[in-house]
Amino acid sequence: MISYCLEVSGDFACFTRPEMKVERVSYDVMTPSAARAVFEAILWKPAIRWHIRRIEVLKPIRWMSLRRNEVAGVISHANVKSAMKTGSGNLAQFIEDERQQRAGLFLRDVAYRIHADLEVKPNAGAENPPIKYREMFERRAGKGQCVNQPYLGCREFAARFRWVENPESEPADRSALDDRSQAELGFGRPRELGYMLYDLDFTKPNDPQPLFFRAQLKDGSVEIPDRESEEVRG
């Protein structure tokens, strides 16, 4: 596996806590699943897998509350199946009938460095050597290209990204942090964030189960455990 680093930023972010049933409330820090989605927006193939290793927080944690319109319903699964079989069907959704207002607690003015390993699966075959996917990712990331627009938790919160080729020789810019912000990010004394969503387990595709790990901010970073480690629990 080879490691890559992306610097991502955005005006707003929401990494929704699953225990909040009605209103959206964000975690303090980007989740591993959201970080993985950024890498997959640049390069995703069935033969590869991204492993998030570390998330660095570059700016102070700032909050904002917002009330916005959301669509409450979804298009019926039965209608979709019927349309696929017959070639026609009722797939319309009338926003005026499904609209509802919800309050949310979001993050604002965020910036992160996310570190991930690119793994080529063992069953990828000889026609899919690791160098093939490394060159694809480096070419796309270097030019700022992506298959889908990366986002920060919610699709409406678009993310800007930049490939950091050599993180060791290009230290993260944390000039925006004051003494209070540094303490909040675990400089000097680690800060416990409690249980955070790690990812979804799709072993049963029809019933994906959430996985959690105990997150800790230490010196501005969250270290992400391996999926198979005892720290990740269902």
mmCIF file of C-alpha atoms in Angstrom, residues 49 66 80 84 103 142 168 190 200 203 217:
data_model
loop_
_atom_site.group_PDB
_atom_site.id
_atom_site.type_symbol
_atom_site.label_atom_id
_atom_site.label_comp_id
_atom_site.label_asym_id
_atom_site.label_seq_id
_atom_site.Cartn_x
_atom_site.Cartn_y
_atom_site.Cartn_z
ATOM 1 C CA ARG A 49 -9.892 0.128 -1.298
ATOM 2 C CA LEU A 66 -29.239 26.910 10.562
ATOM 3 C CA VAL A 80 -38.440 2.111 -9.217
ATOM 4 C CA MET A 84 -37.137 -0.798 -14.546
ATOM 5 C CA ALA A 103 -32.778 22.938 12.334
ATOM 6 C CA GLY A 142 -2.525 16.748 -9.259
ATOM 7 C CA GLU A 168 6.770 15.988 5.709
ATOM 8 C CA PRO A 190 -5.512 15.036 24.459
ATOM 9 C CA LEU A 200 -20.915 1.108 7.694
ATOM 10 C CA THR A 203 -21.547 -7.595 5.065
ATOM 11 C CA LEU A 217 -7.880 14.613 19.370
#
